[in-house]
mmCIF file of C-alpha atoms in Angstrom:
data_model
loop_
_atom_site.group_PDB
_atom_site.id
_atom_site.type_symbol
_atom_site.label_atom_id
_atom_site.label_comp_id
_atom_site.label_asym_id
_atom_site.label_seq_id
_atom_site.Cartn_x
_atom_site.Cartn_y
_atom_site.Cartn_z
ATOM 1 C CA MET A 1 -25.163 -25.564 -31.934
ATOM 2 C CA PRO A 2 -27.170 -22.812 -30.231
ATOM 3 C CA ALA A 3 -30.735 -23.516 -29.219
ATOM 4 C CA CYS A 4 -31.894 -20.129 -30.450
ATOM 5 C CA SER A 5 -29.543 -18.061 -32.557
ATOM 6 C CA GLU A 6 -29.848 -14.580 -33.872
ATOM 7 C CA VAL A 7 -28.965 -13.938 -37.474
ATOM 8 C CA PRO A 8 -28.593 -10.313 -38.637
ATOM 9 C CA GLY A 9 -31.784 -9.117 -40.260
ATOM 10 C CA GLU A 10 -33.852 -11.971 -38.826
ATOM 11 C CA VAL A 11 -36.059 -12.267 -35.776
ATOM 12 C CA ALA A 12 -34.563 -14.168 -32.847
ATOM 13 C CA VAL A 13 -36.766 -16.997 -31.612
ATOM 14 C CA THR A 14 -36.571 -17.277 -27.835
ATOM 15 C CA ASP A 15 -38.715 -18.681 -25.045
ATOM 16 C CA SER A 16 -40.281 -15.263 -24.537
ATOM 17 C CA ALA A 17 -41.446 -15.209 -28.181
ATOM 18 C CA LEU A 18 -43.370 -18.442 -27.688
ATOM 19 C CA ARG A 19 -46.804 -18.938 -26.201
ATOM 20 C CA PRO A 20 -46.972 -19.337 -22.416
ATOM 21 C CA GLY A 21 -45.918 -22.814 -21.303
ATOM 22 C CA ALA A 22 -44.089 -23.564 -24.566
ATOM 23 C CA GLY A 23 -40.371 -24.251 -24.501
ATOM 24 C CA VAL A 24 -37.724 -24.296 -27.230
ATOM 25 C CA ASP A 25 -38.648 -27.911 -28.024
ATOM 26 C CA SER A 26 -42.403 -27.319 -28.268
ATOM 27 C CA PRO A 27 -43.618 -27.737 -31.877
ATOM 28 C CA VAL A 28 -45.632 -24.549 -32.344
ATOM 29 C CA PHE A 29 -44.745 -22.994 -35.714
ATOM 30 C CA VAL A 30 -46.475 -24.001 -38.943
ATOM 31 C CA ILE A 31 -44.230 -24.394 -41.972
ATOM 32 C CA SER A 32 -44.946 -20.941 -43.409
ATOM 33 C CA ILE A 33 -43.943 -19.197 -40.175
ATOM 34 C CA ALA A 34 -40.924 -21.458 -39.730
ATOM 35 C CA ALA A 35 -39.828 -20.668 -43.283
ATOM 36 C CA GLN A 36 -40.184 -16.964 -42.592
ATOM 37 C CA LEU A 37 -38.302 -17.175 -39.273
ATOM 38 C CA SER A 38 -35.483 -19.224 -40.781
ATOM 39 C CA GLY A 39 -35.217 -17.127 -43.942
ATOM 40 C CA MET A 40 -35.899 -20.069 -46.241
ATOM 41 C CA HIS A 41 -38.604 -21.180 -48.611
ATOM 42 C CA ALA A 42 -41.222 -23.640 -47.295
ATOM 43 C CA GLN A 43 -40.238 -26.109 -50.020
ATOM 44 C CA THR A 44 -36.666 -26.061 -48.728
ATOM 45 C CA LEU A 45 -37.967 -26.980 -45.262
ATOM 46 C CA ARG A 46 -39.936 -29.872 -46.757
ATOM 47 C CA SER A 47 -36.808 -31.012 -48.590
ATOM 48 C CA TYR A 48 -34.721 -30.852 -45.395
ATOM 49 C CA ASP A 49 -37.395 -32.882 -43.611
ATOM 50 C CA ARG A 50 -37.288 -35.564 -46.326
ATOM 51 C CA LEU A 51 -33.474 -35.669 -46.096
ATOM 52 C CA GLY A 52 -33.643 -35.992 -42.305
ATOM 53 C CA LEU A 53 -31.725 -32.788 -41.604
ATOM 54 C CA VAL A 54 -34.516 -31.272 -39.529
ATOM 55 C CA SER A 55 -37.398 -33.412 -38.310
ATOM 56 C CA PRO A 56 -40.264 -31.240 -37.094
ATOM 57 C CA GLY A 57 -43.115 -32.473 -34.946
ATOM 58 C CA ARG A 58 -46.460 -33.293 -36.522
ATOM 59 C CA SER A 59 -49.927 -32.035 -35.791
ATOM 60 C CA PRO A 60 -52.769 -34.553 -35.386
ATOM 61 C CA GLY A 61 -53.638 -33.860 -39.032
ATOM 62 C CA GLY A 62 -50.077 -34.593 -40.161
ATOM 63 C CA GLY A 63 -48.915 -31.004 -40.747
ATOM 64 C CA ARG A 64 -45.373 -30.066 -39.813
ATOM 65 C CA ARG A 65 -44.901 -28.098 -36.586
ATOM 66 C CA TYR A 66 -41.496 -26.563 -35.967
ATOM 67 C CA SER A 67 -40.040 -25.713 -32.567
ATOM 68 C CA ALA A 68 -37.687 -22.852 -31.780
ATOM 69 C CA ARG A 69 -34.870 -25.424 -31.656
ATOM 70 C CA ASP A 70 -35.842 -26.630 -35.163
ATOM 71 C CA ILE A 71 -35.674 -23.066 -36.454
ATOM 72 C CA ALA A 72 -32.243 -22.565 -34.878
ATOM 73 C CA LEU A 73 -31.159 -25.813 -36.549
ATOM 74 C CA LEU A 74 -32.513 -24.612 -39.899
ATOM 75 C CA ARG A 75 -30.496 -21.425 -39.523
ATOM 76 C CA GLU A 76 -27.398 -23.477 -38.706
ATOM 77 C CA VAL A 77 -27.976 -25.652 -41.786
ATOM 78 C CA GLN A 78 -28.261 -22.513 -43.889
ATOM 79 C CA ARG A 79 -25.092 -21.040 -42.340
ATOM 80 C CA LEU A 80 -23.087 -24.213 -42.894
ATOM 81 C CA SER A 81 -24.318 -24.472 -46.458
ATOM 82 C CA GLN A 82 -23.909 -20.867 -47.530
ATOM 83 C CA GLU A 83 -21.027 -19.546 -45.425
ATOM 84 C CA GLU A 84 -18.956 -22.699 -44.912
ATOM 85 C CA GLY A 85 -19.723 -24.397 -48.225
ATOM 86 C CA VAL A 86 -20.640 -27.730 -46.636
ATOM 87 C CA ASN A 87 -22.862 -30.005 -48.730
ATOM 88 C CA LEU A 88 -26.095 -31.437 -47.309
ATOM 89 C CA ALA A 89 -24.588 -34.877 -46.614
ATOM 90 C CA GLY A 90 -21.800 -33.198 -44.643
ATOM 91 C CA ILE A 91 -24.312 -31.057 -42.766
ATOM 92 C CA LYS A 92 -26.322 -34.137 -41.864
ATOM 93 C CA ARG A 93 -23.169 -35.822 -40.519
ATOM 94 C CA ILE A 94 -22.231 -32.685 -38.546
ATOM 95 C CA ILE A 95 -25.706 -32.582 -36.987
ATOM 96 C CA GLU A 96 -25.546 -36.296 -36.114
ATOM 97 C CA LEU A 97 -22.115 -35.892 -34.521
ATOM 98 C CA GLU A 98 -23.203 -32.828 -32.531
ATOM 99 C CA GLN A 99 -26.225 -34.763 -31.247
ATOM 100 C CA LEU A 100 -23.948 -37.665 -30.311
ATOM 101 C CA VAL A 101 -21.617 -35.296 -28.457
ATOM 102 C CA ASP A 102 -24.603 -33.852 -26.561
ATOM 103 C CA GLU A 103 -25.792 -37.354 -25.630
ATOM 104 C CA LEU A 104 -22.312 -38.356 -24.490
ATOM 105 C CA LYS A 105 -21.966 -35.190 -22.416
ATOM 106 C CA ALA A 106 -25.301 -35.971 -20.750
ATOM 107 C CA LYS A 107 -24.143 -39.537 -19.999
ATOM 108 C CA LEU A 108 -20.845 -38.231 -18.664
ATOM 109 C CA ASP A 109 -22.694 -35.846 -16.355
ATOM 110 C CA GLU A 110 -24.913 -38.724 -15.224
ATOM 111 C CA TYR A 111 -21.888 -40.929 -14.520
ATOM 112 C CA ALA A 112 -20.145 -38.113 -12.675
ATOM 113 C CA GLN A 113 -23.197 -37.753 -10.425
ATOM 114 C CA GLU A 114 -23.182 -41.510 -9.798
ATOM 115 C CA VAL A 115 -19.483 -41.391 -8.881
ATOM 116 C CA LEU A 116 -20.094 -38.509 -6.477
ATOM 117 C CA ALA A 117 -22.975 -40.399 -4.867
ATOM 118 C CA ALA A 118 -20.877 -43.577 -4.576
ATOM 119 C CA ARG A 119 -17.977 -41.613 -3.085
ATOM 120 C CA ALA A 120 -20.294 -39.973 -0.544
ATOM 121 C CA ALA A 121 -21.753 -43.390 0.368
ATOM 122 C CA ALA A 122 -18.239 -44.848 0.778
ATOM 123 C CA GLU A 123 -17.188 -41.955 3.003
ATOM 124 C CA GLN A 124 -20.329 -42.379 5.086
ATOM 125 C CA ALA A 125 -19.698 -46.130 5.412
ATOM 126 C CA ALA A 126 -16.085 -45.498 6.428
ATOM 127 C CA ALA A 127 -17.207 -42.937 8.995
ATOM 128 C CA SER A 128 -19.696 -45.397 10.509
ATOM 129 C CA VAL A 129 -16.982 -48.083 10.697
ATOM 130 C CA HIS A 130 -14.605 -45.648 12.376
ATOM 131 C CA ALA A 131 -17.345 -44.641 14.801
ATOM 132 C CA SER A 132 -17.787 -48.290 15.804
ATOM 133 C CA TYR A 133 -14.145 -48.720 16.866
ATOM 134 C CA ARG A 134 -13.503 -49.506 20.522
ATOM 135 C CA ARG A 135 -11.844 -46.579 22.197
ATOM 136 C CA ASP A 136 -9.812 -48.705 24.637
ATOM 137 C CA LEU A 137 -7.719 -50.144 21.798
ATOM 138 C CA VAL A 138 -4.959 -48.000 20.426
ATOM 139 C CA PRO A 139 -3.424 -48.786 17.049
ATOM 140 C CA VAL A 140 0.365 -49.023 17.113
ATOM 141 C CA PRO A 141 2.339 -48.590 13.921
ATOM 142 C CA ARG A 142 4.277 -51.689 12.878
ATOM 143 C CA ASN A 143 7.570 -49.823 12.759
ATOM 144 C CA GLN A 144 7.387 -49.270 16.502
ATOM 145 C CA ALA A 145 8.240 -52.537 18.214
ATOM 146 C CA LEU A 146 6.745 -53.286 21.573
ATOM 147 C CA VAL A 147 9.047 -55.187 23.870
ATOM 148 C CA VAL A 148 7.837 -56.755 27.058
ATOM 149 C CA TRP A 149 10.627 -57.348 29.589
ATOM 150 C CA ARG A 150 10.163 -60.193 31.930
ATOM 151 C CA PRO A 151 13.066 -60.796 34.308
ATOM 152 C CA GLU A 152 13.986 -64.360 34.931
ATOM 153 C CA ARG A 153 12.910 -65.717 38.236
ATOM 154 C CA GLN A 154 15.629 -66.576 40.610
ATOM 155 C CA ARG A 155 15.616 -70.038 42.060
#
């Protein structure tokens, strides 16, 4: 799901459209502006909040504050509902699964970084062990037999 999508005939909400220092997750839009930006009625936004489809931030007074990401999500809900014919329960499940996929991707990236760090540490440990080898000893492969000939002493 895009963080900030552009729908024909609607204003795109991007980082540059926000106040300085605000990101796509900063709750900055009051419900009337969010409704206008998403192309929906404010009551629809309240309904989606009650259903748990989109959960905006709250102001200290309790008013809803929507972020650019929330508005993109509202647009996606509208697209799924109107263009794809998905009911609200299905949309909620789609959103939950997409969030789960994002979380799992983040964990996978984290684990991949841990594996790379562990591999680098193992290589460094192996290099330090190899550096500590005595140079006067030479490893001989087992398939090459070493025979020492000692002639018998004559009496």
